CSV table of C-alpha atoms in Angstrom, one decimal:
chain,number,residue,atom,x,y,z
A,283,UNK,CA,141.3,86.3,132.4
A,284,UNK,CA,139.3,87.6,129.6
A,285,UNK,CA,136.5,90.7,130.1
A,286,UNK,CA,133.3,89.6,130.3
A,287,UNK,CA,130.5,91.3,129.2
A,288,UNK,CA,129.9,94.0,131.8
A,289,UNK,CA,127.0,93.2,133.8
A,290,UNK,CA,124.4,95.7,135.0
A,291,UNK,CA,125.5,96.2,138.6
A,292,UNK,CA,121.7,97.2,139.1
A,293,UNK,CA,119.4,94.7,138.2
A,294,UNK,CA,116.6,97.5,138.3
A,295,UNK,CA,115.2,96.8,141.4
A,296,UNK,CA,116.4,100.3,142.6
A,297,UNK,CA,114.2,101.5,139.8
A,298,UNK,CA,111.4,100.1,141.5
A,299,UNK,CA,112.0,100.6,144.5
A,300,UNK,CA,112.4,104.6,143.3
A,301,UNK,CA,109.2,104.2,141.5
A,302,UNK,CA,107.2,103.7,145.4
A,303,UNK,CA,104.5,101.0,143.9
A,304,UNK,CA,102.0,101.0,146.7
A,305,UNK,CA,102.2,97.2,148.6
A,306,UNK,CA,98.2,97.3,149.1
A,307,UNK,CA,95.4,99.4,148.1
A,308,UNK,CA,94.5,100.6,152.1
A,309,UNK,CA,91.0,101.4,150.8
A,310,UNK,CA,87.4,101.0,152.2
A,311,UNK,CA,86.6,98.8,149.3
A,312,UNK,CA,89.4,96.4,150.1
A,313,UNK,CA,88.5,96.6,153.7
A,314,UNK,CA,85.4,95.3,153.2
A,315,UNK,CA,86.5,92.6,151.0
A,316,UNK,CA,88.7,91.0,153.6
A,317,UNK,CA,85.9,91.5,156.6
A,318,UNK,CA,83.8,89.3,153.5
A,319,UNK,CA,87.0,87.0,153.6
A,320,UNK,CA,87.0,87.0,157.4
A,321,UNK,CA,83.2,86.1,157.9
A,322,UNK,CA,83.5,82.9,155.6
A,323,UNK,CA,86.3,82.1,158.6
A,324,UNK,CA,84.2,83.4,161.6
A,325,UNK,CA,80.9,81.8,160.4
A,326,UNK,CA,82.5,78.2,160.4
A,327,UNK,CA,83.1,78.5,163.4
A,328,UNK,CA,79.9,77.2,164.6
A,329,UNK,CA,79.3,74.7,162.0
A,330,UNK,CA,78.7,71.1,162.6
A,331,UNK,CA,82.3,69.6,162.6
A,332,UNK,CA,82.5,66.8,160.4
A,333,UNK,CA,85.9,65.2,161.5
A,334,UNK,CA,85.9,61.5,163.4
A,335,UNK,CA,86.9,60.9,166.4
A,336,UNK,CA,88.1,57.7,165.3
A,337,UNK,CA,90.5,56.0,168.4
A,338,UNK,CA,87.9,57.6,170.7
A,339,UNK,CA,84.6,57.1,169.0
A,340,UNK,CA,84.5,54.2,166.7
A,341,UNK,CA,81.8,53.7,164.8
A,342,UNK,CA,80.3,50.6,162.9
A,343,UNK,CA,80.9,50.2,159.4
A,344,UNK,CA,78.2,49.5,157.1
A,345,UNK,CA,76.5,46.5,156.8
A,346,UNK,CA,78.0,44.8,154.1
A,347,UNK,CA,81.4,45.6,155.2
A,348,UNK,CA,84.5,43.5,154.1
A,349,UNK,CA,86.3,43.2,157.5
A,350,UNK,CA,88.3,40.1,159.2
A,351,UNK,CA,87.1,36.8,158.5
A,352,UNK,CA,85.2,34.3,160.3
A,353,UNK,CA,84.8,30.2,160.6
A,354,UNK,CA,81.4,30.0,162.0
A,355,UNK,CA,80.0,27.0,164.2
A,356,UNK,CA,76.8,25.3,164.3
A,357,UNK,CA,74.6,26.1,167.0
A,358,UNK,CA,76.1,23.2,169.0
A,359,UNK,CA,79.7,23.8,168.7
A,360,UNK,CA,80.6,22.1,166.0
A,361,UNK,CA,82.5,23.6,162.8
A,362,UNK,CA,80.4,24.4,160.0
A,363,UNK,CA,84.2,24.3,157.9
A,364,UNK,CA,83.8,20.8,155.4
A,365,UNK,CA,87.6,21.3,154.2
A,366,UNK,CA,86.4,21.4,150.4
A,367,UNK,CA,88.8,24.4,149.5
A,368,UNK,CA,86.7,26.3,147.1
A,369,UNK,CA,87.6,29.4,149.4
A,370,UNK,CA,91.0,28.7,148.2
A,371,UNK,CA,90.2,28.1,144.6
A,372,UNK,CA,88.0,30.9,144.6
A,373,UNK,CA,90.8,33.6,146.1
A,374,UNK,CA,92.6,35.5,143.8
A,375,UNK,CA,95.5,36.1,145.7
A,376,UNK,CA,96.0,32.7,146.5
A,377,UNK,CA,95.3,34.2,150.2
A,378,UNK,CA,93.8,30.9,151.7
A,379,UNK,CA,95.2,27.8,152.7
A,380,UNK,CA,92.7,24.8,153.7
A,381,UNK,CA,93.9,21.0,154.6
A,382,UNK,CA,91.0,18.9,155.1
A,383,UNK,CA,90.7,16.0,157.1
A,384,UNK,CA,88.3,12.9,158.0
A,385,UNK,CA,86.2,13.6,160.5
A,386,UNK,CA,86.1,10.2,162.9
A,387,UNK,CA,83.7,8.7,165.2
A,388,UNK,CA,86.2,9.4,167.9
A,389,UNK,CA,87.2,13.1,167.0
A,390,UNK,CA,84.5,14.9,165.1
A,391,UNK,CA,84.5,18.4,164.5
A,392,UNK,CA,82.5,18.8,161.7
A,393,UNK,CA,78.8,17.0,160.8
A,394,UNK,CA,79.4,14.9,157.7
A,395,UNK,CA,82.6,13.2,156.6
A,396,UNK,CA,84.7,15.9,156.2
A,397,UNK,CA,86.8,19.1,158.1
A,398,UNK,CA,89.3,21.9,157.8
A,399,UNK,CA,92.1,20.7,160.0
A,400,UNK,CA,94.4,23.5,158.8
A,401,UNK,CA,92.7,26.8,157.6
A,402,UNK,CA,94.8,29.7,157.3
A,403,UNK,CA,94.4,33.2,156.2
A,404,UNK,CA,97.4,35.8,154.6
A,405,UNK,CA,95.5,39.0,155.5
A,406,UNK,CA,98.8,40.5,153.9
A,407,UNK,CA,97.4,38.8,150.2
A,408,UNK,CA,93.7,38.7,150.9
A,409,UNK,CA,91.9,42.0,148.9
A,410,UNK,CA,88.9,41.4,151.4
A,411,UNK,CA,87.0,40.9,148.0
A,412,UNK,CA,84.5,38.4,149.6
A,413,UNK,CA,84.9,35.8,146.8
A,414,UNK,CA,85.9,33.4,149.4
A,415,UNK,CA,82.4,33.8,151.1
A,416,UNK,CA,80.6,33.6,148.0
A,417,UNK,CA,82.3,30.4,147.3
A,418,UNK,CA,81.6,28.6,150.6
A,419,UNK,CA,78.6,26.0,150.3
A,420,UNK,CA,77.9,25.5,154.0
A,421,UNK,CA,78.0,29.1,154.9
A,422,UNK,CA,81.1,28.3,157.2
A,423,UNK,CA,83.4,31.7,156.2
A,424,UNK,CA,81.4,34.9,156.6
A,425,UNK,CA,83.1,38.5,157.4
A,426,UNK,CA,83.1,40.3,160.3
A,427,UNK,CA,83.6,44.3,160.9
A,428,UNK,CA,86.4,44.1,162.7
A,429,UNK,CA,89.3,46.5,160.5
A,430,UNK,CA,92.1,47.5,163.2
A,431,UNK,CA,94.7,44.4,161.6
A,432,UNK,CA,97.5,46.3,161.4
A,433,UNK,CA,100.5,44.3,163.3
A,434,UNK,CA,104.4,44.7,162.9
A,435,UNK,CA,105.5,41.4,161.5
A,436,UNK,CA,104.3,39.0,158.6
A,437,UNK,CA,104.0,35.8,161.1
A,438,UNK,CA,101.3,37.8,162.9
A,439,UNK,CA,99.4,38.7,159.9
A,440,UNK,CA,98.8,34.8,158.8
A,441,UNK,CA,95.7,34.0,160.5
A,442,UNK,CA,95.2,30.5,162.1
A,443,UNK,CA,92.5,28.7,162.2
A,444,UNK,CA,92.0,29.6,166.1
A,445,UNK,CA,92.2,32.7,165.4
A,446,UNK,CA,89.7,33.2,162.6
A,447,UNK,CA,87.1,30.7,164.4
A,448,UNK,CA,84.3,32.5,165.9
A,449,UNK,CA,83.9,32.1,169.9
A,450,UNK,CA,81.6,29.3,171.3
A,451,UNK,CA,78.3,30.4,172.7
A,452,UNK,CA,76.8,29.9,175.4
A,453,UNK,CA,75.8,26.4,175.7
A,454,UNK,CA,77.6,25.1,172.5
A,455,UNK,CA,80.3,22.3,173.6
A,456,UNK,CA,84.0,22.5,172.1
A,457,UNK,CA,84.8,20.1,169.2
A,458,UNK,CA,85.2,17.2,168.8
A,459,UNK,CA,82.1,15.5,170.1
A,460,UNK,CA,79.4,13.8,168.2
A,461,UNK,CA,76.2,15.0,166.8
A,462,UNK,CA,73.1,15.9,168.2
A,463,UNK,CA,71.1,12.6,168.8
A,464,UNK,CA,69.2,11.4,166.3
A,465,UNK,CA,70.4,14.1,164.1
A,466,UNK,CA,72.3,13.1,160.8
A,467,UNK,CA,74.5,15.9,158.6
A,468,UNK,CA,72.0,16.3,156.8
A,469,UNK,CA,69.6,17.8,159.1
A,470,UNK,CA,72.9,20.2,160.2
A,471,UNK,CA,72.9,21.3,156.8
A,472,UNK,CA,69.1,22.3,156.2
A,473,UNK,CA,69.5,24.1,159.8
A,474,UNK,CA,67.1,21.9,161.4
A,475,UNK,CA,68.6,21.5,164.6
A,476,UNK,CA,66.3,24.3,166.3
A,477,UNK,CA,65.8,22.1,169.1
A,478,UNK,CA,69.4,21.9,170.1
A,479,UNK,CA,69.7,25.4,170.2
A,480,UNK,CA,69.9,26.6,174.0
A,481,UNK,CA,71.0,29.9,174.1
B,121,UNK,CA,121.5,63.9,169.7
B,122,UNK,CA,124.9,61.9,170.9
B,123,UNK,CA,123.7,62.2,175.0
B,124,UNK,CA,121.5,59.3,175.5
B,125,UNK,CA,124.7,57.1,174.2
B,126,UNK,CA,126.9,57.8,176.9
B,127,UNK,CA,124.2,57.5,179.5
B,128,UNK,CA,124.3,54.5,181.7
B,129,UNK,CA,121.1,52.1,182.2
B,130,UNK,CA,119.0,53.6,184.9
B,131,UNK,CA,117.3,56.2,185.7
B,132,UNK,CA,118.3,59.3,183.7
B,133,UNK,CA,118.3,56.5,180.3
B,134,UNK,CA,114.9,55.4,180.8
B,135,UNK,CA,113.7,59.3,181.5
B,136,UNK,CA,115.6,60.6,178.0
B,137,UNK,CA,113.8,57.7,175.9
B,138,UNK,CA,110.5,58.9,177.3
B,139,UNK,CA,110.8,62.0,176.7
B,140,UNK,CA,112.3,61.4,173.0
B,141,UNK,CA,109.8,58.7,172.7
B,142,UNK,CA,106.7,61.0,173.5
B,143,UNK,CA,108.8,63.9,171.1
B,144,UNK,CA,109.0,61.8,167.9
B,145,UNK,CA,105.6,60.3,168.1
B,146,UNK,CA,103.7,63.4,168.2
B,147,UNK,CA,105.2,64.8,165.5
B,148,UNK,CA,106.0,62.1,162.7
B,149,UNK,CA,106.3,64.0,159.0
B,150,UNK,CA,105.0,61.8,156.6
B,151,UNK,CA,107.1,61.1,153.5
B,152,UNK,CA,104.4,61.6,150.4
B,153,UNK,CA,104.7,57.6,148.9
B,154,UNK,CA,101.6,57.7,147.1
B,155,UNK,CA,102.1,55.1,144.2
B,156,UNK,CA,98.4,53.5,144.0
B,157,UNK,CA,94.8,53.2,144.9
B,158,UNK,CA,95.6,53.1,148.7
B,159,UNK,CA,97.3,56.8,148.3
B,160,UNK,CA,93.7,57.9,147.6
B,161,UNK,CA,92.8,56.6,151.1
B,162,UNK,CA,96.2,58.0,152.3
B,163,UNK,CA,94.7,61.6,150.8
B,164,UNK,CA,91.5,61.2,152.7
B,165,UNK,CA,93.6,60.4,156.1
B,166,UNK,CA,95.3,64.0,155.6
B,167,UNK,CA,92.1,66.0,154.9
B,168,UNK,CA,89.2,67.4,157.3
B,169,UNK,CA,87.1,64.4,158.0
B,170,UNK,CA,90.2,62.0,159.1
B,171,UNK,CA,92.2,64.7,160.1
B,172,UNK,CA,95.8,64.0,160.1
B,173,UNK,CA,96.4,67.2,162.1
B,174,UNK,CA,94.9,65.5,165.2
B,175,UNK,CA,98.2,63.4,165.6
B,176,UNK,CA,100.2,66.2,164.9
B,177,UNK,CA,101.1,65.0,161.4
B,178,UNK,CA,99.1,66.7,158.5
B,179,UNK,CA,102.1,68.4,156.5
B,180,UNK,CA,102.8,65.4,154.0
B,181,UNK,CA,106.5,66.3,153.4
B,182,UNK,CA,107.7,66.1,149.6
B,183,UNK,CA,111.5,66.6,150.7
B,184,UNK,CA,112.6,63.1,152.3
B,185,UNK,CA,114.9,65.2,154.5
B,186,UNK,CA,112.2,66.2,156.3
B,187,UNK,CA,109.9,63.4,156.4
B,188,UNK,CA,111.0,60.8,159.7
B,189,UNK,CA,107.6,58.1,157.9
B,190,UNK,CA,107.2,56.8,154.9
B,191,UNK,CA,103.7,55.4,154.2
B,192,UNK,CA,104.3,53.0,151.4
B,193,UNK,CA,100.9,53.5,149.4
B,194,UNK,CA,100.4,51.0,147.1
B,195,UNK,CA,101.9,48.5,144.8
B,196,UNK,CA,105.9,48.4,144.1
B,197,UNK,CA,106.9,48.1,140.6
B,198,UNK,CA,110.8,46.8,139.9
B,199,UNK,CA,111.5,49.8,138.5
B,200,UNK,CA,110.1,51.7,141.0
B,201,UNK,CA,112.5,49.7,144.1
B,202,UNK,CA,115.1,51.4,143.4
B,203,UNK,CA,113.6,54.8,143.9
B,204,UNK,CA,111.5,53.8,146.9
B,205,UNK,CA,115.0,52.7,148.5
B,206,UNK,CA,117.0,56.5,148.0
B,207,UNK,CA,114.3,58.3,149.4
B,208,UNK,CA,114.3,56.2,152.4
B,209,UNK,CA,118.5,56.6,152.5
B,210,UNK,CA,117.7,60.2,152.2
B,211,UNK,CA,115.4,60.1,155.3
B,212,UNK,CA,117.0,61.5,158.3
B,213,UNK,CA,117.6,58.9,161.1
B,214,UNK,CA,115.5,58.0,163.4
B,215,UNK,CA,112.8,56.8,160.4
B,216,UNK,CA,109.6,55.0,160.6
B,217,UNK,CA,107.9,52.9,157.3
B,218,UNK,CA,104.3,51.7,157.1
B,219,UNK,CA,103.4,49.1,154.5
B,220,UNK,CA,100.0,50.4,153.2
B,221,UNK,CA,97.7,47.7,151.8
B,222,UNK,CA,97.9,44.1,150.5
B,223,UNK,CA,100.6,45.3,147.2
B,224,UNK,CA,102.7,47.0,149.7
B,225,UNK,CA,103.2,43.9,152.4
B,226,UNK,CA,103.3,41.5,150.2
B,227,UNK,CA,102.5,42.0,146.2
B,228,UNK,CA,99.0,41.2,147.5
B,229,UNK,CA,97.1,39.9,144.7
B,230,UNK,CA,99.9,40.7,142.0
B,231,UNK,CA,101.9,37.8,142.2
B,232,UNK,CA,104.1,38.4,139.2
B,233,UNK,CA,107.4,39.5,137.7
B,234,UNK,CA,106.9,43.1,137.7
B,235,UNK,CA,105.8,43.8,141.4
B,236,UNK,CA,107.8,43.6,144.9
B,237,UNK,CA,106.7,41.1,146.4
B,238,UNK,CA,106.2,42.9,149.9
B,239,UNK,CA,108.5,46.4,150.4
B,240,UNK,CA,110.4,44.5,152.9
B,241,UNK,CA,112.8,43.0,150.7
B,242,UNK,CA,113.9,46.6,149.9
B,243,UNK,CA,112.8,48.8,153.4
B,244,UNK,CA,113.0,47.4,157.1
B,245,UNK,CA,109.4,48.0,157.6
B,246,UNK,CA,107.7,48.6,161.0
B,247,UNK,CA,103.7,48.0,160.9
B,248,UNK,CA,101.9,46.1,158.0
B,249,UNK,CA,98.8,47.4,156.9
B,250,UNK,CA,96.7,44.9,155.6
B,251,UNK,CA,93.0,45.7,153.4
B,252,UNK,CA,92.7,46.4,149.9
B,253,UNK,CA,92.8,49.2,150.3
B,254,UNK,CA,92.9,49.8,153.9
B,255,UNK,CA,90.3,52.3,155.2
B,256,UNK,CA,91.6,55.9,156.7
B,257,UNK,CA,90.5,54.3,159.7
B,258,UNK,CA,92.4,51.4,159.1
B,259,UNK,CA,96.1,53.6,158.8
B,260,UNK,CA,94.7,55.9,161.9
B,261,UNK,CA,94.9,52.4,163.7
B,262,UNK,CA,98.3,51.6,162.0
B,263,UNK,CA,99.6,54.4,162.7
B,264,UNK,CA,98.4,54.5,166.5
B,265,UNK,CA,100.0,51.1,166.7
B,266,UNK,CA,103.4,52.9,165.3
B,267,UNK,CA,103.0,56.0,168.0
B,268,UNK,CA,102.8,53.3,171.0
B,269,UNK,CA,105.9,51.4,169.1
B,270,UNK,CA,107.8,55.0,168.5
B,271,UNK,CA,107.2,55.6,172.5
B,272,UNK,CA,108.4,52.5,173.5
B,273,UNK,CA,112.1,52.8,171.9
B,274,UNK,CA,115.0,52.1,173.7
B,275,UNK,CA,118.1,54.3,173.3
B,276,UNK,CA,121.7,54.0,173.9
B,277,UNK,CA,123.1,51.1,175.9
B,278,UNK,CA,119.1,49.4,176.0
B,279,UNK,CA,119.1,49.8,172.1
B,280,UNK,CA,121.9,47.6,172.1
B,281,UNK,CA,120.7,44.9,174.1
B,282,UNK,CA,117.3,44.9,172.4
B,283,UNK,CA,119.4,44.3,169.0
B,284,UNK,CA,121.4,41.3,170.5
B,285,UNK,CA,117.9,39.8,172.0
B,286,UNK,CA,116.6,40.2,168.9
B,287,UNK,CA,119.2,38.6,166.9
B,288,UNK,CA,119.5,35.4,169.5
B,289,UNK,CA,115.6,35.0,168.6
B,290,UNK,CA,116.2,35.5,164.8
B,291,UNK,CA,119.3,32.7,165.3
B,292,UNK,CA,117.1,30.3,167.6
B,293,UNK,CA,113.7,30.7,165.2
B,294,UNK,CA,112.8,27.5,163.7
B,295,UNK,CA,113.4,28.1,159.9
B,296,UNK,CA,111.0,28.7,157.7
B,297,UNK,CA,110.6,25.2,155.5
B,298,UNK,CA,110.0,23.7,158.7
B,299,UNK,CA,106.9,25.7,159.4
B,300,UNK,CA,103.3,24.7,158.8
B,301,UNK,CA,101.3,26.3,155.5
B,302,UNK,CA,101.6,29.4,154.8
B,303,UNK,CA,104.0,29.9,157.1
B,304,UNK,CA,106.8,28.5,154.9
């Protein structure tokens, strides 16, 4: 084996640790700079704590807040869904899948001719981006607060159309029935079925 | 630990996965995963008006080795799969993921060539995140959803007959062309 080049077997720390460099400067001025350090800490401690206590305490969003969807229902129970699919054109994740269907004199669940017999939601593509409800001529999608969708499979996450349809009030009968008497869609649509409203 | 799997079903099983159960969930180490927009929401989650610390999981861990979560923040490129999948090999075993966001679950509203189309086909993933991008609220309630699953684990012998269950449902599920919509 060849020599190397001899190393230092002292890599100088020796030389400072010979040289006794003081570790801090135990002085009244640095005293006082740490008390200054230590008050920043002490005085915090009866500051208003701005932390949420989120699973305990939850608080509503804002107004305008792009939560879970909604199919909403007339004030009678029927759907206010028409099965166009301009929620679905509209989405830009391709999110939203409608399947409209006739309504009949025998199973109505829409006024007018038409309903959504399948409406589902990916809330794994939807970007909560509110196009959807823009789009929607009868007011039928809207958006809700609710936020806590987190689930463990992707089944769970595609909404069905039971899920996503909001609950009947009180009063309001289950579709499919017929409309309010003496009431055509057209009235459903310019909201003038006040009368029937009984909650 | 090697004990739990020569314990018999009973009693003393049942008592270890509690106790390792209520271990791991209060102190998950989060893998950083940052790779988009949601990571910003992820950054929120750790400082003082979310407050990570409250689960007992503030220190983001940049070594995979000691991370036992990886938060998937954001949208997957190609390139990036690759990547994504070492650091979760490098994880140490008992590992959780969270999908973060639309990108992460699914592509979300990327439907192209360059992005995953949900981490899944690289990572088994455990809770989906969906929102765009979620809220910190939104992943406190993911991951709150991931403690209760971490708690519930079974160990040893019940591990084993959770994974045969499982795979008899996976054999008897009607496939997926014969489902309705989206579903396919």
């Amino acid at each position: 084996m060849t020599e190397l080049t001899p190393r230092p077997d002292d890599l100088g720390l020796t030389a400072a640790a010979k040289a006794n460099v003081p570790i801090e400067n135990q002085n009244a001025k640095s005293f006082f700079a740490q008390l200054q350090g230590f008050w920043v800490t002490f005085t915090t401690m009866f500051k208003k704590v701005t932390t949420v206590e989120y699973p305990e305490v939850k608080e509503p969003m804002a107004e305008g807040f792009h939560g879970r969807h909604q199919l909403n229902r007339y004030d009678d129970g029927l759907e206010k869904c028409i099965g166009c699919e301009l929620c679905a054109w509209a989405c830009p994740a391709d999110a939203i899948l409608v399947e409209g269907e006739s309504n009949t004199e025998d199973a109505r669940y829409s006024p007018g001719e038409r309903y959504g017999k399948v409406y589902q939601i990916n809330y794994l593509r939807c970007i909560f981006c509110g196009l959807c409800v823009e789009a929607c001529p009868t007011r039928a999608l809207t958006m809700t607060n609710e936020y806590e969708l987190a689930d463990d499979s992707r089944s769970k996450l595609i909404f069905e159309k039971e899920d996503l349809l909001a609950p009947l009030r009180s009063g309001a009968l289950k579709p499919p029935h017929p409309m309010a008497e003496g009431k055509t869609h057209i009235d459903y649509y310019r909201g003038d079925i006040t009368d029937i409203k009984n909650d | 630990m090697g004990l739990e799997e020569k314990l018999p079903a009973g009693f003393a099983l049942t008592t270890v996965e509690n106790l390792a159960g209520y271990m791991r969930k209060n102190s998950l180490w989060p893998a950083t995963f940052g790779l988009a927009c949601c990571a910003i929401e992820m950054m929120a989650f750790g400082g003082g008006r979310y407050d990570a610390a409250r689960f007992g999981m503030e220190v983001f861990r940049a070594s995979p080795r000691q991370a036992d979560l990886m938060i998937v923040a954001g949208r997957v490129s190609n390139k990036m799969a690759p990547v994504l999948r070492q650091i979760y090999d490098q994880m140490a075993a008992p590992n959780w993921v969270i999908a973060m966001g639309a990108c992460a679950s699914s592509g979300g509203m990327f439907n192209n060539y360059a992005i995953v189309q949900g981490v899944d086909h690289i990572v088994p993933v455990d809770i989906y995140l969906p929102g765009c991008p979620p809220r910190p609220e939104m992943l406190m309630d993911a991951i709150l959803k991931l403690h209760e699953h971490i708690g519930n684990e079974k160990l040893g012998v019940n591990r084993e007959q959770i994974i045969r269950e499982v795979e008899a449902a996976a054999l008897a599920a009607k496939p997926t062309h014969q489902l309705n919509g989206l579903l396919s």
